[in-house]
Each structure stands twice: as C-alpha cells, then as structure tokens.
C-alpha cells in the first residue's frame, strides 16, 4: 500500500518506533533468538544452540533515506534522490531484520540466520511472539568468536585438571583461587589449529595473597605450561609442563588501587576541576539521532564493532544538510607480538573478530570516564545462551572545550578576534583480557572529524629465568618481562561526500608533495607543489603513509564543485602510523593481510564488512577479507567508496607502562578540503563569558589563594 | 665574603629579589639601556642608538644551583653537586647581567653590550642609577631584527612615495588609509641583499571600504610591485610597477568579526561551558617558580624566544627532586614557500631571529584564550628607542582536564579503576604579520612533557590574473591564491636527565624497531625488536624521523639506573614531521641548514643558542649556526647535551583556511623511559566527584532539558 506524496511535509501516523538503523532492542534480540531456537530441527539441535551474535541487518541506503525523509524527525525529504516524476512514498518502511550467528555446541557447527521482525516485536517484550525465519545456512570450516561464558568454563576446566594442579604445586601454588586462566584464542599457526575443533590455548597468571580488591595477577605470569583446551566439550586436550620458570617475586609496585600504590600514599594535591554547563549541552538527541552545531548523525552499536556512526552530515546554510559519510566504525584490530618464543609468538589477537569490541564495552561513569553534561546510550546484546544483556552507559556523548579554534590579532591596531573550539565526543571503552581500548570520534566546529584510539590497561607480560634477558622486550620488574608488540586498528568509512543515499559519485585522490626540479621556472630552487593522482581502481588503492610527501587522500564528489570550481572533498589526514614488523611469512599475516597497507579503498558492497574475514579465529584460508575483495579490482572512478584506514603503533614497553599503562593516543583526521567555500568555523561566536562580565566574576571569585597574585 | 654552611637549612637574609633566571625587570631594562646610552662615545652615537634586544645573561648553571639551594624557596641544597669537604656558601650571588643588541641608525652598525646590574637596579625605578658596562663589541656584517617602529615608518614612507601612489591609482586605489604595507625582511638571495644596507621588501595589501573594525586587507594582495626600502634612512631605494594584476574582487567571505561572516549570522546554539576550580588551582607560584603535582620549573621569557622553561624537575619520593631539563624553548622557526614566482620565493620568514616570537606575544584574555583558573605572567621588553614595554598576560599557566589518564577493568569481577588526567599548560601566542603561532608546553601526571605548536591566523595570499592558475598553490576565492608552504619549528632542549647543574652525565641513544630475519630462532617469522644505538658524536647526531622503524631518541643518564639496572632516561617521541621540499640549492637553506635534519644533538655551549645564527636576516655567510657547530664533532658519550628537534608541517592551503585558518596542531613528546620504576601516575587518586556524591548532584542539577532522557 503506497500513498502519493503530499505537498510539503507529510503528516502521517508515526507507525515505526525504531529507525531502520537503530540497534536491535532487547525485545527484538529476544524474539530473534526465540524464533531461531524454535526453528531448530530436533530437540538436540535446539539444545545445542549457542548465540554468538544477534545484530540488525542494516537496510539498503534508500530505505534509510526514505525513513529520514518522511518517517523520522527532522524530516529530510531533500535526502531522497531526485526522480523525474512525483515520488511515490510507501506508507510503511520494510520490516527490520536480525542476523544471528549460532554456534551449535553439540555438532560444532556454525550457522547464520536471517529473521524478519515486525513492529510488534520491537514494541513488546518478546515471549510468545515469533518472527519469521528468512534464511539459514551453515558456514563450514569456521570458528565464531568466543564467549565470556566459555572463558569462565575454560578457566574452571583447567583449574580442575589434576596435572595442572600438580604443575602449579611445583611452582609453589596450592590455592586455586589465586590462579587466573585467561583463555586465548588459538588463531591459526598450523593444521593443528584447524576449525574442526574449537580450541583455546590459555595463558596462566597467579595472584599473590593480598587484601587488594584488584590484586594484579597479570604481574605474575606462569610460564612453561602447554595447555590446549577443547572449548566445545570443555576438556583439556593436551597438557605439558615444559619448562619450570620461577614465578616472578611478588612485586610491591604491582597494584594500582587507591592507597596501595608506590608505598601506599596517593597524591593529595589534585584540586577539583568541574565542567559546568548551566544551560545544558549544545546537542539535541532524539532516539539515536544526534544534532550538534551543524552536525547530525545517528548512533549505533554492534557487539563486534561497538560504536557505529551513521548518516553523518553537515548543515551548510542554503546548501542544506550535506552528507559526509554513511557509516563510520572500527571493524577490526590485531596486536602482533615480536617475541618468537612460546607463548608470545601466538599473541596476535584479533580483538574485534575473535572477541568483540562492543560486547566487552564498559559501563561508563560520570566524573570518572567523562566530565561535563553526559548523554549515555545503553547497549543491548545477546549472551551465549540467548538471553539479553544490557551494558548501561556503554556509549558516551558529551561536549568538550578544545582550546583555541582560531585567532587573529591585527598588529597595527592590536585588535584581536579569537574563538574557542567546542567539540562533540562520542566514545566507548572496552576491555579485552588485560588491555583497554577507548574508541573516540570527535566532531569539530570547523568541519573536522577526528578518530582517536586511547590505549591503556595492563601489558601482556611474561616471566624470565633469573638472569635471563631478551632482546624482544623490556625487563619491567625482577623476573618480569614485556615483549614488544604492535597495535593495528582498522577504521572502515563508507563515505558519502555530497552523496545522497544511493548516489555513487565519489572518487579518491592521492596527494603527494613533490620537489620541483631545478630549471628556468625555478631559478631560486625553492619550488614544490602538491600533486594529485586519481586512484582508479581497487588494486591501485593499496597505499602507505609517507609523511615526507605530506601524503594524504581526498574523497571527492565527482559532480559537485565549490565556488572556485574545484570538486568538493574531504581529506583523510594520517596521524603517526607504521606497518607490520613481522616477516612476510608470519602466520598472522595470512588472516591479517589487511595490515600490509595503511589505506585500502573498495567499492561499497554490503557484505564486505570485516577486513580479516567474518571469522578470523582458527581460519585456515589464505587472504580472506579485504585483500581478497580488492582482487576484483573494481573501478573507483565514480563510486560509492569505502575507505579502510589501517593505523598502528609500535609499542616498546617502558617501566612506566606498569602496573597500568598511562593512556597512549593514536588516530587520524577527516578534514574538509574545498568542501566548504570558506572556514565553516568563522561563524562561531566569541565565548559568552567575554560578553557577560558576570562570568569574569565567577572565575575571579574562585581565586582564594593569596599567593597567586599577578607578577 | 663567604659564610660557612650551617647544618640543616640556612636561615639568611634574603638579599636577592631576583632569581638568577628571572627575566629582566622593567627597571633593569631601563637601567641597562641608560647605562649603554651614557657610554656612547659622542652625542651623535648616543642619538643613533636603537635598542633591538635587552635580555638577561643567563648565569652559569652552578650559580643557578646555588640560588636554588640557599637563596630561594623551596631551598634545595640537594641540587648542589656533592663535594669532598663541607661546601663553602657565598653570602651573595654574583650580580645579574644584561646583554644588549644595539643598532646604530646613523652608522648602520650593530653592537653587543654586556652590562652588570646591581640589586638596587632590580629593586628601584632606574632613572639616575647607572650600571657597569662589562664589554661592548661591534658585530660586523649583520642586520639585527626589525622593530615594529621601523615597520610603521616603512609603511608611511612607502605610502608617501609618489610613484607608489600612482601605481595604486592605476589599480583604482586612491585612499591610502585602505592600503597596508607589510614590511618583509629582505632575507638573503643575492649580493644585493648584503647587510651593508638595512633592507625591506614590503608586500602590499588593500582593504576594501567597510565598517568592519578588522576589515581583512590580506584578502586583497596588490601584486606586481617591486619595492625596496632602505630601513636605515627610510627611503624607497627601488620602485617598479612590473605587472598590473587586478586586485581580487571584494569577497563577501573575507571578514571574520562577529556578525559579518558568511551572510552575517553567527551560531546561536553554543551553550556556555565553564571550568570551575572551587578550591583554586593545584599549582603554587612563587615569583617565576612553579610547582604543580610533582613537577617544578621556572618560567622565563625573552623577546626572541618568548616563553622559556628552566630547571624542570620531578619530585620522585625518596629519590627527591630529579632534574629532567635545564632549559626548554623554541629558538627559531622558518616558513619557506613553494611558489618560485615573485614575491613568493622570497617568503622564508625566520620569525624568531628576524622578528621575535616573544616581543610579538599577545596580551591574553581569560575566557577567550584560556579557560579555568589562570595565572598570567607579564612580559617586559625594550622598545626601539630604549623605553620599556609591558605585555600584560603574555604567558598563561593553567590546568586542564585531559580525559582518561589510565584505566583497567577486571573482566572477571567487573571492578574498574580509572583515573582522570590533569595537565598543566604553559603557553604564549604571537602574531607575525598575518600568521599566529601558539607555543604550548604541557606537563602531565605520568611524567610526560608535550610540546605543541598551534598554527592559526591568515594565510599569506597572492593575486592571480583572471583565469590564471598555478600548481604551486590553491585558488581560495576569485583572483585569490594561497601558495603551498612549510612551517618548521626548532625546539632547543638542554636536557638534564638525573643531572644536577654542572653534571654532564647524559648521552643520547637512537632506537629503531628492526625486523628479525627468518631462521631457527624465528620459525614463526613474527620476530622484531628495538635496537639501540649510542650516538657518539655530533656528526653522528644528524638524524631524521622514521615512523616505520618507530624511531625515537632516549636521553640517558650514564651513571644512574632504575630498579632493573637499566640507565634512567627520557625519550623524545616525534609527532608528525617532514623535511624541506625545497631544492638543496635554495637560498634560504644557507641560513636555514638546520631544517635539513629533524634532530641534532650538541654538547652544551652557552653561546650556541640560535640554529640559524644570531642574525639570520640578510646573512651572507654560509652554514652559520647549528650546522657549523656540529662540524666540531664533539663527543656525546657523556656530556651536557642539547637536543635540537626540528619539526615541520607541509601546508597545502584549503578554502577552509580562509579567512582565518582553524588551528592546526603539531608537536612532540618527552616521555620517561625507565626513568621511573613504575608508572608515576599510579598514585593519582580517583576523581573527587566519585567520592563526594554531592558532586554528582551538581552535574545532574544541570540537566534541565527533558528531551535528553537516557535511552
Ligand atoms: Co601495547
Ligand atoms: Co601555513
């Protein structure tokens, strides 16, 4: 049933409670799980079902456009592509769909299901409602990500395994409550890791006895044990006590809770600092739709990626709401270690694809994780047995002052114009075993978008024999050793520079600064210039950073120009970066070929999401994912483009990274380049506290320390 | 007269009002100028004297140590080197000295004077007091920096020059009040620029008629004029109207004052955001001495460098106050342009040595330039005729919240420890003609020191003929063109890692990440490691960044170890960087050879301060400064070392950089590496607002917008 489009904004019954891009609600997850479970062929199949991932199937872009045009405020009919005749507006959006990854614990079989939900499912608490199974298929030869339940079971299994207890006794440990068994995924290093079995190779640590509520067991790695666990049947398959390395001595500097650090005395001179927004924030939130300054976008969340940002656009005066990107997220990461010895050579965690950034997200706390006026979003996801878990305050949205935005002072008159920068920050933080990653997207008033990863948490440590040293890492404390490693992150950015949904009018240009040769046109030998080169196809689009050439990449609209006649664009400006330091034949590079280049560009395809493949763990196949897709060498001359920016940091551990590593930052920037006709930040008003002199009083009132007179 | 050292802290009459490192007071500048003027041989000499720079002669490090030990709080006798017997403490510090650069406008002669001041001079308003001339010498064949007075005189001279008025008339300009003549230093491009004459080659711009109080004249460059001004005698030496390029049309987007930007409507939705520190700041200031958290340092200021930071040390528990650096500052910068055409090829401003970062510093404003509780320092400097000028609020000192400092959440228990990062920021901002530079030093609780330069202001623009385009830049608006250029900055860091003043026990190690070859020890091909190489001498110390090798440099103490037995160190971690894109034969590289490498290391010598030489303007000599000093190839195996870190950004202008460029950031980091035994940030307490639940109320009270419910 379709309705002819009315003139002006349509008035209609809002028959949809969920926007097509809203993450699945708790009820929808419940219904989807119940539907799939009910569809199991036999009671045994139904019993064996474990739920790895239940996520929204993101609809086609034209559905999103339709929803944004007529079904959800702010109604934006301008987002629809122009058609010859009067558009036909359907009275309803198509139903939402869920995609489920199901692992059958009895048959060791992985299957993918698509389920169609109805509005009822979103609105009511599931229970007896059933949705419709659209498709299901078995995916052979894979192992889906591990679940926290399996980790806990694995730990118990190992701790109850008599030879393990004996090995621990040989190391002087009898109290199994002190022992930590961290199951690490098997990865793929030889045929022995084939996905016909679901495997884990746990690492073992041992807390010392203390009253500390967060006693740092990672500071005492237990070395020399070979343990292989069948995670399907929860049995120890192989166990060997190969090498008796003494536990590192209990280190007085190992802990980090209040009052037990560095001699037990915390600093007492950090005076309070508050961020106060008396009129509330400058953003508006409606459901998952966010508007701030001239930016708007939608917040999403998946168990694998965590935060997803959709439909990023910038309101540009009479040009209206101009799209910049369809979808931004972190889709994979990998952390290869540089020590060739057991167990470190196997440390190559694909933390998104083997584990999940989103489902390991923290529940954030005002004042600790975030300052100022915070809008939190909760995240719902399925647990292993199909129940729904909620991470309260998983995503944080807030504003920050970011120093000076721009300034100029006239040297003749001494008059100055200065503006402060405000940014909108959307973020989440997750823990993967010992490490923490914070993923931040910052939106700026000058049109910039910054992606930032914050690395913190506890180093992955090893123990050494007394007197032993290794060139592959840093001695952190007596007997305690931290191997070198790299952290690589992949940001997937489906761009939409001045493209309405469905328009495929983008291209990517590489820019390199070039030294001009000497000659008649360059008699002073000072000349250089920026050379632009169109990236014509996917095989040309495997690019690496080159700071000396100021190399960057511009995503341009092929049909829209700015006032000087240049194509409008957004450029990707790298931050510090690196490439893998492992040899080309390293096993993790089979699954992780995507780290071999800093930039890849593909033509958008809805099923090309995870650069290391959907199931990187125990993956025996070569070149799955991004490196394979680009072999198609699709044209990029005018396309719906996806940027895959791969950025890494080489981490040579310091003593100062222990016991908890101070945050390291790494990231990159998306910047308008000829997108606007001039600085979009020029219309930011001066800070109100300049106009309102009462404000000045507010800050001077705070001056209570007589010593701090101006000198 | 000396006093034997008492046991414990000496109680003594505080006979010194100025610490040996305090910048010259207004009175001291006055006295020094009067003393030198009085010493002029004839009335004519005295009349011709113009004062380019009057600065403190920084005393030997042992004088500083003595002052810090016994004369100025906090008394730190531990800073003195250990001696065999009981130390002899002089009852007085040696007198302070001033160094003056004097330009004689009648004889075109530059001289350098050293004057000894007494305590009286610091304490009383100069006038009839005279100090003592210690030395004076003529420096042949140089031109010292230009002064603002000369700039103003030059502008008037050109505007009154009839052929110039005719040329402007040919361009349709009769109202000389609209015309801006920006004197640019001549630099050195041929024998015609020799310092036997004091020369300027001004650039001309023309405002349009408007009521705007900061009408942006830089948006209308006047091209095609060749003007050479004798700045000594203020006469136009050469004038040619070479090429009639039409003035760019008056651009509606050129201005940036409130209400006249982009159609005249400023944003109205930036809600106020206040930083409130109800108990005051966490820092203490006594004179120019600053203590914050465990950091302490002294604030200095010179007309050339602006902010100088002395005696940086970190209070490390029972190890006491551990020195990190003697002196940190920005000593030079240069901005070479890439267009080989007139007038752009001559744009290679050495903004410190030709002009002065400090004397062009802004008077900062609370709420605009800085938020929160601010401690400002004023700066005093001499003007051209010998008077004293004061820049109020030239240096800003304040604290900032800087997000998460560190975090770990235990995946078994869900317990989390998180700390917020507070940083102390010391900064100043200056204008050099059209451009603004902000220089920031950030001190962190985890022992990091960050140097950051913020670039903003107005692009140096040119006009093009209608229809003309150039590959050497970007068309910004109709007829308006911005050439590509680079900004290079030189941070000079006299390090003192665990060195008391006078101890020369540092060395510098280069670290490169290396891929391990395949082989028996690396069967998985995953191995890599960090290779350290001692930089043995100055000629070995010309180094460039290499992000793929994670290259960085560690300054180590040769005699102090951490608990694992490694030498204590601080590492210099580059941010994004580049090298010059000009040809090797470019003229500015004669004076600016220091930009040919990203890092230089020298053995400390008190007179080696300015890498492009003390007087880079019109300098005909080759390889003066840093590139020459290192030819001595002094040993660095155990030394008092100076790091010269040269960092640059290649600026390909965007339309969005106009009319005022949004801030770009560039910088680097000094980070402890085995300096501490563990993270020095581990003892930062949790944010008080977590402990005090009233705080929580404070933030929720601010929530007034009913729409912003949690979803
Ligand atoms: Co790391
Ligand atoms: Co620039």
Coordinates of C-alpha atoms in Angstrom, one line a residue, chain A residues 80-361:
Chain A
X80 CA 16.0 11.4 -1.4
X81 CA 17.4 11.3 -4.9
X82 CA 15.7 13.5 -7.4
X83 CA 13.3 11.5 -9.6
X84 CA 11.6 12.5 -12.8
X85 CA 8.0 12.3 -11.5
X86 CA 6.5 12.9 -8.2
X87 CA 7.9 10.4 -5.8
X88 CA 5.8 7.5 -4.6
X89 CA 6.0 7.3 -0.8
X90 CA 5.3 3.9 0.7
X91 CA 3.0 4.1 3.7
X92 CA 5.4 1.8 5.7
X93 CA 9.0 1.0 5.8
X94 CA 10.1 -2.5 5.2
X95 CA 10.3 -4.7 8.3
X96 CA 13.5 -4.8 10.2
X97 CA 15.7 -7.9 10.1
X98 CA 18.1 -9.6 12.5
X99 CA 21.1 -11.6 11.6
X100 CA 22.2 -14.3 14.1
X101 CA 25.4 -16.3 14.3
X102 CA 24.6 -19.5 16.0
X103 CA 27.2 -22.0 17.2
X104 CA 25.9 -25.5 17.9
X105 CA 27.8 -26.8 20.8
X106 CA 26.8 -30.4 20.1
X107 CA 27.7 -30.5 16.4
X108 CA 30.4 -27.9 16.4
X109 CA 28.5 -26.3 13.6
X110 CA 28.2 -22.5 12.9
X111 CA 25.2 -21.2 11.1
X112 CA 23.9 -17.8 10.1
X113 CA 20.2 -16.9 10.2
X114 CA 18.2 -14.0 8.9
X115 CA 15.0 -13.3 10.8
X116 CA 12.3 -10.8 9.9
X117 CA 10.9 -8.8 12.7
X118 CA 7.6 -6.9 12.9
X119 CA 6.8 -3.7 14.6
X120 CA 5.2 -5.7 17.4
X121 CA 8.5 -7.3 18.2
X122 CA 10.2 -4.1 18.8
X123 CA 7.4 -2.7 20.9
X124 CA 6.5 -5.5 23.2
X125 CA 8.5 -7.8 25.4
X126 CA 9.1 -10.9 23.2
X127 CA 8.0 -14.1 24.9
X128 CA 5.3 -15.7 22.7
X129 CA 5.8 -13.6 19.7
X130 CA 7.6 -15.3 16.9
X131 CA 9.2 -13.7 14.0
X132 CA 9.8 -15.1 10.5
X133 CA 13.0 -17.0 9.5
X134 CA 14.0 -15.7 6.1
X135 CA 17.1 -17.9 5.7
X136 CA 19.6 -20.0 7.5
X137 CA 22.8 -21.5 6.3
X138 CA 25.6 -23.5 7.7
X139 CA 29.1 -21.8 7.4
X140 CA 31.6 -24.6 7.1
X141 CA 35.2 -24.6 8.4
X142 CA 35.0 -21.6 10.8
X143 CA 35.1 -20.9 14.5
X144 CA 33.0 -18.0 15.6
X145 CA 34.2 -15.7 18.4
X146 CA 34.5 -17.0 21.9
X147 CA 32.0 -16.0 24.6
X148 CA 32.6 -14.9 28.2
X149 CA 30.7 -18.0 29.4
X150 CA 33.2 -20.2 27.6
X151 CA 36.1 -18.3 29.1
X152 CA 34.7 -18.9 32.6
X153 CA 34.1 -22.6 31.8
X154 CA 37.6 -22.9 30.4
X155 CA 39.2 -21.4 33.5
X156 CA 37.2 -23.8 35.7
X157 CA 38.1 -26.8 33.5
X158 CA 41.8 -26.1 33.6
X159 CA 41.8 -25.3 37.3
X160 CA 40.2 -28.7 37.9
X161 CA 42.6 -30.6 35.8
X162 CA 44.8 -32.6 38.1
X163 CA 48.1 -32.4 36.1
X164 CA 47.6 -28.6 36.0
X165 CA 47.2 -28.5 39.8
X166 CA 50.4 -30.6 40.1
X167 CA 52.2 -28.2 37.8
X168 CA 51.1 -25.3 39.9
X169 CA 52.1 -27.1 43.1
X170 CA 55.6 -27.5 41.6
X171 CA 55.6 -23.7 41.4
X172 CA 54.5 -23.3 45.0
X173 CA 50.9 -22.6 44.3
X174 CA 48.2 -24.6 46.0
X175 CA 45.4 -22.1 46.3
X176 CA 43.5 -22.3 43.0
X177 CA 41.6 -19.1 43.9
X178 CA 44.8 -17.2 43.2
X179 CA 45.1 -18.7 39.8
X180 CA 43.9 -16.8 36.7
X181 CA 43.4 -18.8 33.4
X182 CA 43.0 -16.4 30.5
X183 CA 41.7 -18.3 27.5
X184 CA 43.4 -17.0 24.4
X185 CA 42.0 -18.0 21.0
X186 CA 44.0 -20.5 19.1
X187 CA 44.4 -18.3 16.0
X188 CA 45.9 -20.3 13.2
X189 CA 49.5 -21.4 13.0
X190 CA 49.3 -24.9 11.6
X191 CA 46.9 -27.6 10.6
X192 CA 46.6 -28.5 14.3
X193 CA 44.6 -25.3 14.8
X194 CA 42.0 -26.3 12.1
X195 CA 38.4 -25.2 12.9
X196 CA 37.2 -28.8 13.1
X197 CA 37.9 -28.4 16.8
X198 CA 37.1 -25.3 18.9
X199 CA 40.4 -24.6 20.6
X200 CA 41.9 -22.3 23.2
X201 CA 45.5 -22.0 24.5
X202 CA 45.1 -20.3 27.8
X203 CA 47.7 -18.2 29.5
X204 CA 48.1 -18.6 33.2
X205 CA 48.8 -16.0 35.9
X206 CA 48.8 -16.1 39.6
X207 CA 47.8 -13.5 42.1
X208 CA 49.7 -13.2 45.3
X209 CA 47.8 -13.2 48.6
X210 CA 46.7 -9.7 49.5
X211 CA 43.6 -7.9 50.6
X212 CA 43.7 -5.8 47.4
X213 CA 40.3 -5.9 45.7
X214 CA 42.0 -5.7 42.3
X215 CA 45.1 -7.7 43.1
X216 CA 47.2 -7.6 39.9
X217 CA 47.6 -11.2 38.9
X218 CA 48.9 -10.2 35.5
X219 CA 52.2 -9.3 37.3
X220 CA 52.9 -12.9 37.9
X221 CA 52.8 -14.9 34.6
X222 CA 53.1 -18.7 35.0
X223 CA 55.4 -19.8 32.2
X224 CA 56.4 -23.1 30.7
X225 CA 52.9 -24.7 30.5
X226 CA 51.5 -26.0 27.3
X227 CA 47.7 -26.2 27.6
X228 CA 45.2 -27.0 24.8
X229 CA 41.5 -26.9 25.6
X230 CA 38.7 -28.2 23.6
X231 CA 36.2 -25.4 24.1
X232 CA 33.3 -27.4 22.6
X233 CA 33.5 -30.2 25.1
X234 CA 35.4 -28.3 27.8
X235 CA 38.2 -30.8 28.2
X236 CA 41.9 -30.4 28.3
X237 CA 43.2 -32.0 25.1
X238 CA 46.9 -31.5 25.7
X239 CA 48.9 -30.6 28.8
X240 CA 52.7 -30.4 29.3
X241 CA 54.8 -28.8 31.9
X242 CA 57.6 -27.9 29.6
X243 CA 59.8 -25.6 31.4
X244 CA 59.9 -24.6 35.1
X245 CA 60.3 -20.8 35.2
X246 CA 60.0 -19.5 38.7
X247 CA 57.1 -17.1 39.3
X248 CA 58.4 -13.5 39.4
X249 CA 58.7 -12.4 43.0
X250 CA 55.7 -10.6 44.5
X251 CA 56.4 -7.1 43.4
X252 CA 55.5 -4.2 45.7
X253 CA 54.7 -2.0 42.7
X254 CA 52.2 -4.4 41.1
X255 CA 49.0 -2.9 42.3
X256 CA 47.0 0.2 41.4
X257 CA 44.0 0.5 43.6
X258 CA 43.7 3.5 45.9
X259 CA 46.2 3.6 48.7
X260 CA 48.3 0.6 47.8
X261 CA 50.4 2.2 45.1
X262 CA 54.1 3.1 45.3
X263 CA 54.3 2.9 49.1
X264 CA 50.7 3.4 49.8
X265 CA 50.3 7.2 49.7
X266 CA 48.2 8.8 47.0
X267 CA 48.6 12.4 45.9
X268 CA 46.5 14.8 47.9
X269 CA 47.1 17.9 45.8
X270 CA 44.8 17.4 42.9
X271 CA 42.2 20.1 43.5
X272 CA 38.8 19.6 42.0
X273 CA 38.0 20.8 38.5
X274 CA 34.4 20.9 37.3
X275 CA 33.0 21.3 33.9
X276 CA 29.7 23.1 34.3
X277 CA 27.1 23.6 31.5
X278 CA 24.4 25.7 33.2
X279 CA 22.1 25.8 30.2
X280 CA 22.7 22.2 29.4
X281 CA 24.5 20.8 26.4
X282 CA 24.5 22.3 22.9
X283 CA 23.4 18.9 21.4
X284 CA 19.9 17.5 20.9
X285 CA 19.2 13.8 21.0
X286 CA 16.0 12.1 19.7
X287 CA 16.3 8.4 20.0
X288 CA 19.6 7.6 18.4
X289 CA 19.6 10.8 16.3
X290 CA 22.1 13.4 17.4
X291 CA 22.3 17.1 16.3
X292 CA 25.1 19.3 17.5
X293 CA 26.0 22.6 16.0
X294 CA 25.7 21.9 12.3
X295 CA 26.5 18.2 12.5
X296 CA 24.0 15.4 12.7
X297 CA 24.4 11.7 12.8
X298 CA 22.9 8.5 14.2
X299 CA 24.5 6.4 17.0
X300 CA 24.6 2.7 16.5
X301 CA 26.2 -0.2 18.3
X302 CA 27.1 -3.8 17.4
X303 CA 28.7 -6.5 19.6
X304 CA 31.7 -6.7 17.3
X305 CA 32.4 -3.1 16.4
X306 CA 30.9 -1.3 19.4
X307 CA 30.0 2.2 18.4
X308 CA 28.8 2.8 14.9
X309 CA 28.1 6.3 13.5
X310 CA 25.7 6.6 10.6
X311 CA 24.5 9.3 8.3
X312 CA 27.0 12.0 9.2
X313 CA 26.0 15.3 7.6
X314 CA 26.7 19.0 8.0
X315 CA 24.1 21.7 7.7
X316 CA 25.6 24.2 5.3
X317 CA 23.3 27.2 5.1
X318 CA 21.4 27.4 1.8
X319 CA 23.1 24.2 0.6
X320 CA 21.1 22.3 3.3
X321 CA 22.2 19.2 5.0
X322 CA 25.3 17.9 3.1
X323 CA 26.2 14.2 3.6
X324 CA 29.8 13.4 4.5
X325 CA 29.7 9.7 5.5
X326 CA 27.2 6.9 5.5
X327 CA 28.8 4.8 8.2
X328 CA 31.9 5.0 10.4
X329 CA 33.2 2.3 12.7
X330 CA 36.2 0.3 13.8
X331 CA 35.8 -3.1 12.3
X332 CA 39.0 -5.0 13.2
X333 CA 42.2 -4.7 15.1
X334 CA 45.2 -7.0 15.6
X335 CA 48.0 -7.0 18.1
X336 CA 51.0 -9.0 16.9
X337 CA 53.9 -9.6 19.4
X338 CA 57.6 -9.6 18.4
X339 CA 59.0 -12.4 20.6
X340 CA 59.5 -15.6 18.7
X341 CA 59.3 -17.8 21.8
X342 CA 56.4 -19.6 23.4
X343 CA 53.8 -18.3 24.2
X344 CA 54.4 -14.9 22.8
X345 CA 54.6 -15.8 19.1
X346 CA 50.9 -16.8 19.3
X347 CA 49.8 -13.5 20.7
X348 CA 48.1 -11.9 17.6
X349 CA 44.7 -11.2 19.0
X350 CA 42.1 -10.0 16.5
X351 CA 40.1 -8.3 19.2
X352 CA 37.1 -7.4 17.1
X353 CA 36.7 -10.6 15.1
X354 CA 37.8 -13.2 17.7
X355 CA 36.3 -11.5 20.7
X356 CA 34.2 -8.4 20.1
X357 CA 34.9 -4.7 21.0
X358 CA 31.2 -3.9 21.6
X359 CA 30.3 -6.8 23.9
X360 CA 33.3 -6.1 26.0
X361 CA 32.3 -2.4 26.4

